[in-house]
Tab-separated table of C-alpha atoms in Angstrom:
chain	number	residue	atom	x	y	z
A	1	MET	CA	89.271	-129.438	-104.663
A	2	ILE	CA	89.713	-133.023	-103.593
A	3	LEU	CA	91.980	-134.949	-105.948
A	4	ILE	CA	90.633	-138.286	-107.094
A	5	ASN	CA	93.031	-141.085	-107.900
A	6	ASN	CA	92.496	-142.140	-111.517
A	7	HIS	CA	93.509	-145.716	-110.799
A	8	LYS	CA	91.409	-148.301	-109.024
A	9	ARG	CA	92.391	-149.017	-105.481
A	10	GLU	CA	93.936	-152.421	-105.026
A	11	ILE	CA	91.486	-154.508	-103.042
A	12	ASN	CA	92.659	-157.385	-100.888
A	13	ILE	CA	89.898	-159.601	-99.562
A	14	ASN	CA	90.798	-160.229	-95.960
A	15	SER	CA	88.589	-161.388	-93.124
A	16	ILE	CA	85.402	-159.512	-92.398
A	17	ASP	CA	86.958	-157.981	-89.293
A	18	SER	CA	90.131	-156.807	-91.059
A	19	LYS	CA	91.569	-153.553	-89.731
A	20	ASN	CA	94.246	-153.256	-92.415
A	21	ASP	CA	92.164	-151.108	-94.726
A	22	ASN	CA	90.733	-147.831	-93.450
A	23	GLY	CA	88.407	-147.557	-96.438
A	24	ILE	CA	87.028	-144.439	-98.085
A	25	ASN	CA	85.080	-141.693	-96.333
A	26	ILE	CA	82.039	-140.827	-98.433
A	27	ASN	CA	80.828	-137.220	-98.556
A	28	ASP	CA	79.588	-134.588	-100.990
A	29	ASP	CA	83.022	-133.124	-101.681
A	30	LEU	CA	84.350	-136.513	-102.748
A	31	LEU	CA	81.368	-137.356	-104.971
A	32	PHE	CA	80.958	-133.897	-106.521
A	33	SER	CA	84.691	-133.723	-107.305
A	34	TYR	CA	84.566	-137.178	-108.833
A	35	TYR	CA	81.534	-136.289	-110.966
A	36	TYR	CA	83.092	-133.018	-112.102
A	37	ASP	CA	86.142	-134.947	-113.322
A	38	GLN	CA	83.935	-137.459	-115.152
A	39	LEU	CA	81.987	-134.669	-116.858
A	40	LYS	CA	85.136	-132.751	-117.726
A	41	ASP	CA	86.781	-135.843	-119.239
A	42	LYS	CA	83.522	-136.934	-120.939
A	43	THR	CA	83.800	-140.486	-119.631
A	44	ILE	CA	80.050	-140.977	-119.005
A	45	SER	CA	78.743	-141.834	-122.456
A	46	PHE	CA	75.113	-140.757	-122.145
A	47	LEU	CA	76.098	-137.306	-120.809
A	48	VAL	CA	78.634	-136.387	-123.504
A	49	ASN	CA	76.125	-134.260	-125.431
A	50	ILE	CA	73.928	-133.109	-122.540
A	51	LYS	CA	72.612	-129.584	-123.035
A	52	PRO	CA	73.428	-126.622	-120.751
A	53	VAL	CA	70.959	-125.991	-117.938
A	54	ASN	CA	69.309	-122.896	-116.511
A	55	ILE	CA	69.878	-122.648	-112.763
A	56	ARG	CA	69.206	-118.925	-112.454
A	57	ASN	CA	66.684	-118.156	-109.712
A	58	TYR	CA	65.454	-114.616	-109.100
A	59	GLU	CA	64.525	-115.478	-105.511
A	60	ILE	CA	68.023	-116.662	-104.585
A	61	ASP	CA	70.459	-113.759	-104.620
A	62	GLU	CA	73.491	-115.995	-104.989
A	63	ILE	CA	72.358	-117.358	-108.366
A	64	ASP	CA	70.343	-114.391	-109.658
A	65	GLU	CA	72.849	-113.683	-112.410
A	66	VAL	CA	72.703	-113.956	-116.200
A	67	ARG	CA	75.705	-116.319	-116.249
A	68	PHE	CA	73.555	-119.002	-114.593
A	69	GLU	CA	70.928	-119.007	-117.366
A	70	LYS	CA	72.925	-121.346	-119.611
A	71	ILE	CA	75.558	-123.213	-117.708
A	72	GLU	CA	77.294	-126.467	-118.556
A	73	LEU	CA	76.593	-129.380	-116.233
A	74	LYS	CA	80.240	-129.696	-115.248
A	75	LYS	CA	80.279	-126.038	-114.158
A	76	VAL	CA	77.353	-126.682	-111.799
A	77	PHE	CA	79.494	-129.229	-109.974
A	78	LYS	CA	82.525	-126.960	-110.155
A	79	LEU	CA	80.468	-124.423	-108.199
A	80	LEU	CA	79.569	-127.067	-105.610
A	81	ILE	CA	83.228	-127.898	-104.935
A	82	ASP	CA	84.430	-124.292	-104.924
A	83	GLU	CA	86.200	-123.874	-101.576
A	84	LYS	CA	85.708	-120.106	-101.723
A	85	LEU	CA	81.933	-120.444	-101.730
A	86	LYS	CA	80.281	-120.399	-98.299
A	87	SER	CA	78.484	-123.572	-97.218
A	88	HIS	CA	75.013	-121.985	-96.850
A	89	ILE	CA	75.286	-120.632	-100.405
A	90	LYS	CA	76.294	-124.072	-101.652
A	91	GLN	CA	73.242	-125.554	-99.940
A	92	LYS	CA	70.930	-123.181	-101.799
A	93	ILE	CA	72.656	-123.763	-105.131
A	94	ARG	CA	72.751	-127.518	-104.602
A	95	ARG	CA	69.050	-128.025	-103.928
A	96	TYR	CA	67.807	-125.722	-106.667
A	97	SER	CA	70.322	-126.838	-109.287
A	98	PHE	CA	69.556	-130.516	-108.626
A	99	GLN	CA	65.877	-129.791	-109.283
A	100	GLN	CA	66.847	-128.214	-112.602
A	101	ILE	CA	69.296	-130.881	-113.782
A	102	TRP	CA	67.099	-133.856	-112.781
A	103	PRO	CA	65.059	-133.861	-116.040
A	104	ASN	CA	68.199	-133.289	-118.121
A	105	HIS	CA	69.697	-136.495	-116.762
A	106	ILE	CA	66.499	-138.495	-117.362
A	107	ARG	CA	66.202	-137.156	-120.920
A	108	ALA	CA	69.847	-137.874	-121.700
A	109	ALA	CA	69.627	-141.413	-120.295
A	110	ILE	CA	66.458	-142.291	-122.242
A	111	SER	CA	67.827	-140.743	-125.433
A	112	TYR	CA	71.024	-142.787	-125.139
A	113	LEU	CA	69.146	-146.034	-124.514
A	114	ARG	CA	66.927	-145.378	-127.533
A	115	ASP	CA	69.951	-144.625	-129.719
A	116	LYS	CA	71.307	-148.067	-128.823
A	117	ASP	CA	68.010	-149.766	-129.669
A	118	THR	CA	68.566	-151.137	-133.187
A	119	ARG	CA	64.796	-151.250	-133.766
A	120	ASP	CA	64.392	-147.494	-133.158
A	121	LYS	CA	65.838	-146.141	-136.410
A	122	GLY	CA	64.502	-142.584	-136.418
A	123	SER	CA	66.901	-139.689	-135.891
A	124	TRP	CA	64.390	-137.501	-133.993
A	125	LYS	CA	63.701	-139.072	-130.624
A	126	PHE	CA	61.526	-136.828	-128.471
A	127	ASP	CA	61.335	-137.748	-124.798
A	128	PHE	CA	57.549	-137.934	-124.434
A	129	GLY	CA	56.446	-137.926	-120.803
A	130	VAL	CA	59.585	-136.478	-119.199
A	131	GLN	CA	57.962	-133.056	-118.761
A	132	ASP	CA	54.979	-134.581	-116.927
A	133	LEU	CA	57.359	-136.483	-114.686
A	134	THR	CA	59.387	-133.301	-114.109
A	135	ASP	CA	56.253	-131.402	-113.055
A	136	TYR	CA	55.505	-134.199	-110.598
A	137	PHE	CA	59.090	-134.123	-109.285
A	138	ASN	CA	58.862	-130.365	-108.677
A	139	ASP	CA	55.509	-130.721	-106.885
A	140	PHE	CA	56.985	-133.569	-104.841
A	141	SER	CA	59.869	-131.284	-103.802
A	142	LYS	CA	57.388	-128.688	-102.506
A	143	PHE	CA	55.210	-131.286	-100.773
A	144	GLU	CA	58.290	-132.644	-99.045
A	145	GLU	CA	58.335	-129.723	-96.614
A	146	ILE	CA	55.246	-131.274	-94.989
A	147	LEU	CA	56.912	-134.681	-94.696
A	148	PHE	CA	59.706	-133.286	-92.523
A	149	GLY	CA	57.114	-132.670	-89.840
A	150	ILE	CA	55.751	-136.224	-89.761
A	151	ASP	CA	58.891	-138.333	-90.148
A	152	GLU	CA	61.801	-137.895	-87.771
A	153	TYR	CA	64.286	-139.327	-90.256
A	154	HIS	CA	62.872	-137.947	-93.477
A	155	ARG	CA	65.425	-137.113	-96.173
A	156	ASP	CA	65.344	-134.307	-98.710
A	157	HIS	CA	64.751	-136.506	-101.750
A	158	THR	CA	65.706	-133.830	-104.275
A	159	ILE	CA	69.271	-134.071	-103.006
A	160	HIS	CA	69.100	-137.668	-101.776
A	161	VAL	CA	68.477	-139.231	-105.196
A	162	PHE	CA	71.506	-137.458	-106.688
A	163	ARG	CA	73.701	-138.571	-103.817
A	164	VAL	CA	72.520	-142.148	-104.361
A	165	TYR	CA	73.248	-141.835	-108.084
A	166	LEU	CA	76.742	-140.419	-107.561
A	167	LEU	CA	77.546	-142.895	-104.795
A	168	GLY	CA	76.653	-145.826	-107.050
A	169	LEU	CA	78.816	-144.442	-109.860
A	170	TYR	CA	81.725	-143.939	-107.493
A	171	ILE	CA	81.470	-147.396	-105.914
A	172	ILE	CA	81.461	-149.146	-109.285
A	173	ASP	CA	84.192	-146.992	-110.819
A	174	LYS	CA	86.579	-146.464	-107.910
A	175	ILE	CA	85.966	-149.119	-105.244
A	176	TYR	CA	84.454	-152.182	-106.881
A	177	PRO	CA	87.168	-154.417	-108.465
A	178	GLY	CA	85.684	-154.125	-111.935
A	179	ASP	CA	83.366	-151.636	-113.611
A	180	PHE	CA	79.912	-151.445	-115.164
A	181	LYS	CA	80.777	-154.392	-117.423
A	182	ASP	CA	80.695	-156.618	-114.334
A	183	ILE	CA	77.231	-155.449	-113.284
A	184	LYS	CA	74.814	-158.069	-114.545
A	185	ILE	CA	71.380	-157.368	-115.987
A	186	GLY	CA	69.799	-160.590	-114.825
A	187	ASN	CA	72.078	-163.290	-113.491
A	188	LYS	CA	72.330	-164.992	-116.899
A	189	GLU	CA	73.130	-162.103	-119.198
A	190	LYS	CA	73.906	-163.793	-122.517
A	191	GLU	CA	76.489	-162.655	-125.034
A	192	GLU	CA	73.853	-162.132	-127.745
A	193	LEU	CA	71.940	-159.892	-125.308
A	194	LYS	CA	75.014	-157.937	-124.293
A	195	ILE	CA	74.262	-154.586	-122.698
A	196	GLU	CA	77.198	-152.231	-123.023
A	197	LYS	CA	78.819	-150.084	-120.342
A	198	GLY	CA	77.252	-146.821	-121.554
A	199	GLU	CA	73.778	-148.339	-121.471
A	200	LYS	CA	74.358	-149.551	-117.920
A	201	GLU	CA	75.410	-146.041	-116.881
A	202	ALA	CA	72.121	-144.716	-118.292
A	203	ILE	CA	70.157	-147.521	-116.624
A	204	TRP	CA	71.706	-146.692	-113.237
A	205	CYS	CA	70.882	-142.996	-113.711
A	206	ILE	CA	67.161	-143.700	-114.213
A	207	ILE	CA	67.066	-146.213	-111.349
A	208	ALA	CA	68.763	-143.899	-108.853
A	209	LEU	CA	66.999	-140.655	-109.792
A	210	CYS	CA	63.507	-142.214	-109.936
A	211	HIS	CA	63.573	-144.752	-107.099
A	212	ASP	CA	61.677	-142.581	-104.584
A	213	LEU	CA	59.074	-140.912	-106.807
A	214	GLY	CA	56.235	-142.819	-105.130
A	215	TYR	CA	57.190	-141.715	-101.622
A	216	PRO	CA	54.359	-139.179	-100.972
A	217	LEU	CA	51.616	-141.758	-101.547
A	218	GLU	CA	53.166	-144.098	-98.988
A	219	LYS	CA	53.066	-141.351	-96.341
A	220	ILE	CA	49.377	-140.410	-96.634
A	221	GLU	CA	48.308	-142.581	-93.698
A	222	ARG	CA	51.112	-141.194	-91.521
A	223	LEU	CA	49.973	-137.692	-92.426
A	224	ASN	CA	46.439	-138.585	-91.302
A	225	GLU	CA	47.736	-139.828	-87.944
A	226	GLU	CA	49.670	-136.632	-87.221
A	227	VAL	CA	46.762	-134.342	-88.189
A	228	LEU	CA	44.380	-136.385	-86.026
A	229	LYS	CA	46.658	-135.891	-83.009
A	230	ILE	CA	46.186	-132.141	-83.336
A	231	VAL	CA	42.480	-131.879	-84.157
A	232	LYS	CA	41.464	-134.072	-81.205
A	233	TYR	CA	42.418	-131.206	-78.850
A	234	PHE	CA	39.596	-129.156	-80.339
A	235	GLY	CA	37.013	-131.703	-79.257
A	236	SER	CA	35.022	-133.955	-81.520
A	237	SER	CA	35.424	-133.018	-85.130
A	238	ASN	CA	34.318	-134.070	-88.550
A	239	PHE	CA	37.904	-134.535	-89.677
A	240	ARG	CA	37.887	-136.608	-92.810
A	241	ARG	CA	40.968	-138.657	-93.365
A	242	ILE	CA	42.817	-138.227	-96.623
A	243	GLN	CA	42.134	-141.423	-98.498
A	244	TYR	CA	43.442	-142.618	-101.796
A	245	SER	CA	42.755	-145.760	-103.748
A	246	LEU	CA	44.211	-146.487	-107.128
A	247	PRO	CA	41.480	-145.869	-109.748
A	248	ILE	CA	39.630	-148.996	-110.841
A	249	GLN	CA	40.120	-148.127	-114.506
A	250	GLY	CA	43.883	-148.314	-113.909
A	251	ILE	CA	43.846	-151.810	-112.412
A	252	ILE	CA	44.376	-153.513	-115.785
A	253	LEU	CA	47.493	-151.451	-116.463
A	254	ASP	CA	48.731	-151.944	-112.900
A	255	GLU	CA	48.303	-155.706	-113.335
A	256	HIS	CA	50.332	-155.477	-116.547
A	257	ILE	CA	53.099	-153.610	-114.705
A	258	LEU	CA	53.201	-156.249	-111.952
A	259	ASN	CA	53.407	-158.992	-114.589
A	260	PHE	CA	56.126	-157.119	-116.463
A	261	ILE	CA	58.497	-156.707	-113.524
A	262	SER	CA	57.758	-160.251	-112.311
A	263	SER	CA	58.614	-161.913	-115.615
A	264	LYS	CA	61.634	-163.985	-116.483
A	265	LEU	CA	63.348	-164.211	-119.859
A	266	ASN	CA	63.959	-167.750	-121.126
A	267	LYS	CA	65.959	-168.801	-124.150
A	268	LYS	CA	63.680	-170.956	-126.252
A	269	ASP	CA	64.773	-174.148	-127.988
A	270	ILE	CA	63.308	-173.837	-131.471
A	271	SER	CA	65.569	-176.245	-133.350
A	272	GLU	CA	62.471	-178.121	-134.492
A	273	ASP	CA	61.012	-174.899	-135.903
A	274	ILE	CA	64.190	-174.294	-137.882
A	275	GLN	CA	64.070	-177.774	-139.386
A	276	ASN	CA	60.513	-177.113	-140.526
A	277	ASP	CA	61.290	-173.634	-141.831
A	278	LYS	CA	64.869	-173.493	-143.081
A	279	ASN	CA	64.436	-170.028	-144.538
A	280	ASN	CA	63.758	-168.536	-141.099
A	281	ILE	CA	67.250	-168.834	-139.630
A	282	SER	CA	66.773	-165.630	-137.573
A	283	LYS	CA	64.661	-167.636	-135.164
A	284	VAL	CA	67.802	-169.258	-133.669
A	285	ASN	CA	68.100	-166.645	-130.925
A	286	ALA	CA	64.544	-166.600	-129.647
A	287	TYR	CA	63.159	-166.058	-126.157
A	288	ASN	CA	59.895	-166.334	-124.322
A	289	LEU	CA	58.626	-164.811	-121.089
A	290	THR	CA	57.150	-166.495	-118.048
A	291	ILE	CA	55.899	-164.973	-114.801
A	292	GLN	CA	57.840	-165.842	-111.665
A	293	ASN	CA	54.961	-166.244	-109.242
A	294	LYS	CA	57.041	-165.628	-106.129
A	295	TYR	CA	57.974	-162.192	-107.504
A	296	LYS	CA	54.379	-161.491	-108.545
A	297	ASN	CA	53.080	-162.343	-105.068
A	298	LYS	CA	55.665	-160.173	-103.317
A	299	TYR	CA	55.239	-157.177	-105.596
A	300	SER	CA	51.446	-157.483	-105.373
A	301	ASN	CA	51.702	-157.317	-101.596
A	302	ALA	CA	53.917	-154.230	-101.865
A	303	TYR	CA	51.370	-152.705	-104.262
A	304	GLU	CA	48.541	-153.238	-101.762
A	305	LYS	CA	50.581	-151.461	-99.067
A	306	PHE	CA	51.443	-148.537	-101.383
A	307	GLU	CA	55.171	-149.177	-100.920
A	308	HIS	CA	56.897	-146.334	-102.684
A	309	GLY	CA	59.170	-148.572	-104.762
A	310	ILE	CA	56.326	-150.218	-106.658
A	311	ILE	CA	54.373	-146.926	-106.832
A	312	SER	CA	57.453	-145.315	-108.428
A	313	CYS	CA	57.367	-148.050	-111.097
A	314	ILE	CA	53.715	-147.324	-111.820
A	315	LEU	CA	54.490	-143.615	-112.211
A	316	LEU	CA	57.264	-144.376	-114.703
A	317	MET	CA	55.204	-146.856	-116.708
A	318	LYS	CA	52.187	-144.538	-116.899
A	319	ASN	CA	54.098	-141.358	-117.738
A	320	LEU	CA	57.152	-142.225	-119.828
A	321	VAL	CA	56.498	-143.364	-123.386
A	322	TYR	CA	59.847	-145.175	-123.216
A	323	PHE	CA	58.232	-147.681	-120.836
A	324	LYS	CA	54.810	-147.658	-122.495
A	325	GLU	CA	56.435	-148.983	-125.666
A	326	SER	CA	57.924	-152.026	-123.942
A	327	ASP	CA	57.433	-155.210	-125.971
A	328	TYR	CA	55.860	-157.885	-123.811
A	329	LYS	CA	54.451	-161.219	-124.969
A	330	LEU	CA	53.499	-163.488	-122.103
A	331	SER	CA	53.062	-166.829	-123.809
A	332	TYR	CA	55.071	-170.016	-123.865
A	333	ASN	CA	54.201	-170.494	-127.536
A	334	GLU	CA	55.196	-166.992	-128.635
A	335	TYR	CA	58.765	-165.832	-128.774
A	336	ILE	CA	60.651	-162.594	-129.214
A	337	GLN	CA	63.891	-161.918	-131.085
A	338	SER	CA	67.223	-160.973	-129.516
A	339	GLU	CA	66.839	-157.182	-129.625
A	340	ASP	CA	63.283	-157.373	-128.280
A	341	ALA	CA	64.610	-159.553	-125.464
A	342	ARG	CA	67.486	-157.161	-124.787
A	343	GLN	CA	65.171	-154.180	-124.559
A	344	PHE	CA	62.829	-156.105	-122.260
A	345	LEU	CA	65.772	-156.860	-119.947
A	346	ILE	CA	66.792	-153.190	-119.804
A	347	ARG	CA	63.321	-151.919	-118.949
A	348	ARG	CA	62.578	-154.735	-116.517
A	349	GLU	CA	65.916	-154.175	-114.761
A	350	ILE	CA	65.089	-150.509	-114.181
A	351	LEU	CA	61.609	-151.227	-112.837
A	352	ARG	CA	62.501	-154.334	-110.833
A	353	SER	CA	65.450	-152.602	-109.136
A	354	ILE	CA	63.211	-149.704	-108.106
A	355	ALA	CA	60.390	-151.998	-106.952
A	356	SER	CA	62.738	-154.229	-104.939
A	357	HIS	CA	64.606	-151.570	-102.981
A	358	GLU	CA	61.741	-151.145	-100.503
A	359	CYS	CA	60.246	-154.635	-100.830
A	360	ASN	CA	62.041	-156.662	-98.174
A	361	ASP	CA	60.206	-159.825	-99.217
A	362	ILE	CA	62.673	-159.987	-102.118
A	363	TYR	CA	65.867	-161.696	-100.981
A	364	HIS	CA	69.246	-161.278	-102.668
A	365	ILE	CA	71.975	-163.714	-103.700
A	366	TYR	CA	74.571	-161.583	-105.521
A	367	THR	CA	76.083	-158.109	-105.155
A	368	ASN	CA	76.915	-157.377	-108.803
A	369	ASN	CA	73.505	-156.109	-109.871
A	370	PHE	CA	71.666	-152.794	-109.775
A	371	SER	CA	68.985	-154.010	-107.395
A	372	PHE	CA	71.430	-154.709	-104.581
A	373	LEU	CA	73.555	-151.650	-105.400
A	374	LEU	CA	70.483	-149.423	-105.006
A	375	ILE	CA	69.672	-150.928	-101.609
A	376	ILE	CA	73.213	-150.348	-100.329
A	377	CYS	CA	73.462	-146.786	-101.668
A	378	ASP	CA	69.977	-145.916	-100.397
A	379	GLU	CA	70.664	-147.295	-96.916
A	380	ILE	CA	74.052	-145.638	-96.389
A	381	GLN	CA	73.253	-142.248	-97.913
A	382	GLU	CA	73.002	-140.548	-94.537
A	383	TRP	CA	75.389	-137.612	-94.661
A	384	GLY	CA	73.902	-134.143	-95.083
A	385	ARG	CA	70.553	-135.428	-93.895
A	386	PRO	CA	68.183	-133.164	-91.921
A	387	ILE	CA	66.672	-134.710	-88.804
A	388	GLY	CA	62.985	-133.881	-88.490
A	389	LYS	CA	62.938	-132.772	-84.845
A	390	ASN	CA	65.252	-129.825	-85.333
A	391	ARG	CA	65.978	-129.757	-89.096
A	392	ILE	CA	69.695	-129.735	-88.388
A	393	TYR	CA	71.644	-130.761	-91.463
A	394	HIS	CA	74.219	-133.397	-90.665
A	395	ASN	CA	76.852	-132.100	-93.034
A	396	GLY	CA	79.466	-134.824	-92.633
A	397	ARG	CA	80.704	-133.922	-89.155
A	398	ASP	CA	77.893	-135.727	-87.385
A	399	ILE	CA	77.176	-138.699	-89.666
A	400	LYS	CA	80.197	-140.217	-91.357
A	401	ILE	CA	80.031	-143.008	-93.895
A	402	LYS	CA	83.040	-145.166	-94.594
A	403	VAL	CA	83.098	-147.893	-97.241
A	404	LYS	CA	85.824	-150.240	-96.076
A	405	LYS	CA	85.266	-152.907	-98.732
A	406	TYR	CA	82.925	-153.379	-101.665
A	407	THR	CA	83.684	-156.482	-103.729
A	408	LYS	CA	81.847	-159.550	-105.000
A	409	LYS	CA	83.070	-161.362	-101.883
A	410	LEU	CA	82.883	-158.764	-99.133
A	411	ILE	CA	80.984	-155.582	-98.284
A	412	ASP	CA	82.040	-153.775	-95.118
A	413	ILE	CA	80.493	-150.407	-94.223
A	414	HIS	CA	80.877	-148.212	-91.141
A	415	ILE	CA	78.446	-145.456	-90.096
A	416	SER	CA	79.492	-143.216	-87.213
A	417	THR	CA	77.054	-140.733	-85.649
A	418	ASP	CA	76.674	-138.337	-82.741
A	419	PHE	CA	73.251	-139.799	-81.819
A	420	ASP	CA	72.352	-140.396	-78.182
A	421	LYS	CA	71.846	-144.036	-77.196
A	422	ASP	CA	68.062	-144.096	-77.725
A	423	THR	CA	68.272	-142.456	-81.141
A	424	LEU	CA	71.114	-144.764	-82.128
A	425	LYS	CA	68.993	-147.796	-81.267
A	426	LYS	CA	65.938	-146.493	-83.157
A	427	TYR	CA	68.185	-145.755	-86.119
A	428	SER	CA	70.160	-149.027	-86.184
A	429	ILE	CA	67.517	-151.687	-85.589
A	430	PRO	CA	65.370	-150.956	-88.701
A	431	LYS	CA	68.469	-151.223	-90.875
A	432	PHE	CA	69.395	-154.534	-89.271
A	433	LYS	CA	65.846	-155.789	-89.747
A	434	LYS	CA	66.029	-154.985	-93.458
A	435	PHE	CA	69.271	-156.909	-93.966
A	436	ILE	CA	68.044	-159.828	-91.847
A	437	LYS	CA	65.150	-160.177	-94.297
A	438	ILE	CA	66.920	-159.646	-97.613
A	439	LEU	CA	69.872	-161.906	-96.668
A	440	ARG	CA	67.714	-164.636	-95.189
A	441	SER	CA	67.891	-168.362	-95.850
A	442	ALA	CA	65.791	-169.188	-98.924
A	443	VAL	CA	65.917	-171.053	-102.226
A	444	HIS	CA	69.521	-171.019	-103.531
A	445	SER	CA	70.731	-168.816	-100.668
A	446	GLU	CA	73.550	-171.339	-100.214
A	447	ARG	CA	74.964	-169.857	-103.441
A	448	ARG	CA	75.307	-166.437	-101.834
A	449	PRO	CA	79.054	-165.844	-102.269
A	450	PHE	CA	79.684	-162.780	-100.133
A	451	ASP	CA	80.112	-161.655	-96.537
A	452	PHE	CA	78.438	-158.476	-95.336
A	453	LYS	CA	79.139	-156.283	-92.340
A	454	LEU	CA	77.446	-153.068	-91.205
A	455	THR	CA	78.693	-151.208	-88.142
A	456	ILE	CA	76.786	-148.249	-86.645
A	457	THR	CA	78.319	-146.327	-83.738
A	458	ASN	CA	78.303	-143.234	-81.595
A	459	GLU	CA	81.114	-142.295	-79.212
A	460	SER	CA	80.545	-145.227	-76.854
A	461	ILE	CA	77.979	-147.675	-78.294
A	462	LYS	CA	78.467	-149.937	-81.291
A	463	TYR	CA	75.862	-151.970	-83.195
A	464	ILE	CA	77.163	-154.614	-85.609
A	465	PHE	CA	75.360	-156.692	-88.219
A	466	LYS	CA	77.270	-159.595	-89.816
A	467	TYR	CA	76.322	-162.035	-92.501
A	468	ASN	CA	78.794	-164.771	-93.466
A	469	SER	CA	78.339	-166.777	-96.650
A	470	PRO	CA	77.815	-170.510	-96.026
A	471	ASP	CA	80.813	-172.829	-96.377
A	472	ASN	CA	78.700	-175.501	-98.056
A	473	GLU	CA	75.149	-176.106	-99.257
A	474	GLU	CA	73.974	-177.674	-96.004
A	475	ASP	CA	75.536	-175.042	-93.761
A	476	TYR	CA	73.515	-171.850	-93.478
A	477	GLY	CA	73.984	-169.893	-90.281
A	478	SER	CA	71.750	-167.003	-89.328
A	479	PRO	CA	73.129	-163.452	-89.468
A	480	ILE	CA	74.816	-162.187	-86.317
A	481	VAL	CA	73.885	-158.964	-84.529
A	482	GLU	CA	75.949	-157.528	-81.710
A	483	LYS	CA	75.848	-154.528	-79.413
A	484	TYR	CA	78.783	-153.172	-77.419
A	485	ASP	CA	78.832	-150.448	-74.796
A	486	GLY	CA	82.511	-149.673	-74.709
A	487	LYS	CA	84.117	-153.116	-74.701
A	488	VAL	CA	81.216	-154.802	-72.916
A	489	ARG	CA	78.952	-156.920	-75.107
A	490	ASP	CA	75.201	-156.853	-74.483
A	491	ASP	CA	74.250	-160.550	-74.511
A	492	ASP	CA	70.533	-159.691	-74.612
A	493	PHE	CA	70.872	-158.067	-78.028
A	494	ASN	CA	70.282	-160.695	-80.727
A	495	ILE	CA	68.050	-161.555	-83.692
A	496	GLU	CA	65.172	-162.517	-81.398
A	497	SER	CA	65.364	-159.211	-79.510
A	498	ILE	CA	65.108	-157.302	-82.802
A	499	ILE	CA	62.028	-159.291	-83.812
A	500	GLU	CA	60.466	-158.655	-80.389
A	501	TYR	CA	61.302	-154.939	-80.653
A	502	PHE	CA	59.167	-154.635	-83.781
A	503	ARG	CA	56.373	-156.754	-82.335
A	504	LYS	CA	56.076	-154.354	-79.405
A	505	ARG	CA	56.121	-151.304	-81.675
A	506	LYS	CA	53.374	-152.814	-83.790
A	507	ARG	CA	51.205	-153.450	-80.716
A	508	ILE	CA	51.702	-149.873	-79.513
A	509	GLN	CA	50.798	-148.425	-82.912
């Protein structure tokens, strides 16, 4: 078992090219060991009373035993870090057990958040909708076998979402110079709307485990294209493309969801109201909601393109009663009280983080929020990932992730691969494009206080993306991209060449 240091690493913020800190290699053994320790020590509040799970499977010899019918969550992860267990057995246990413990985590997180809601006074809090979502998750896991054939870089999302969840926990707890208390729910989280550490742990769990639920819908058109390539060899055919449009009767609810995640909470000045009604002192902490049109426009565009982030939000809002019961009054003249406002922030943070992770029209200013954390964890979760052409699992020997720094001021990440030069290019450029867009110059981008560096390499070629925070309000330089073959820099590789690369691909498609 890998031993995890119980103390935070001391972080020194040096230059973005510092070589003094080798960083931390991220892999399953590290994360599973860390999570086992957290479960054993009961440090994750919403999981303290989580029920045992049934991971027995009659079709998998290795876990076809009575002892797996009721097993504590911590023992599942103890199995996954057992050095005596062969790797192929661990793979089977890992995928199946993650399917089984997924709903337990969602239930525990929702139950904890409801317990902390002072308006929800009942002692019996049934998790309405989780079973429907679990059935969908299981069907998604089966459908995913098809997706491996149409997407060269498709990930097994059953395992991927747990890796993202554990990676986020580990970064905040062991690397980030702070903890969940420093993660802000909205950039102006007020003291009277304080969201405690345990609630933020539960929020992150729902965000991470549900962020890719809408993925199948996004891939329907790609599935059509691949089927059409095959049927054309049989001559003309009456092949009917799989088509899906969101039902017209659901448009009103979808519009509500877009408004909800696009809304901003404002503290309302009601001093005049208090003077007129001195008996209603509780109105002091009152808030109203207004739609941020730039968010509404961007999320609406993502909705039209079936981007899986926004589709995941729709699935959550339509299936989980926890989200259906969100209080939402969109009126300048109506206000909500502190606890209503706090609960709105929690639910909006979950949905907005999920919606934003695939919507590159949303740009980012700060690192200490769940939205940006999800993007980073989602982008760098590459180890143990099967590549579609040959379904080889990169189990940590072929793709290595190293987090060199993760602070409010500097993020420095290194991804090393065994890809050939063409695959490395196809793999690196989309990631660079994403960060070019979300770290672009925009309103208030001069306030962006951090530097960011992403390095992607094979044995001889190195791609580097750098973003440096501006020294002053007037000084905003574009991000820097570099390519090296050995020590020789490719001067033709720059921002413009990346833009042209995607223009050509679009014309070909």
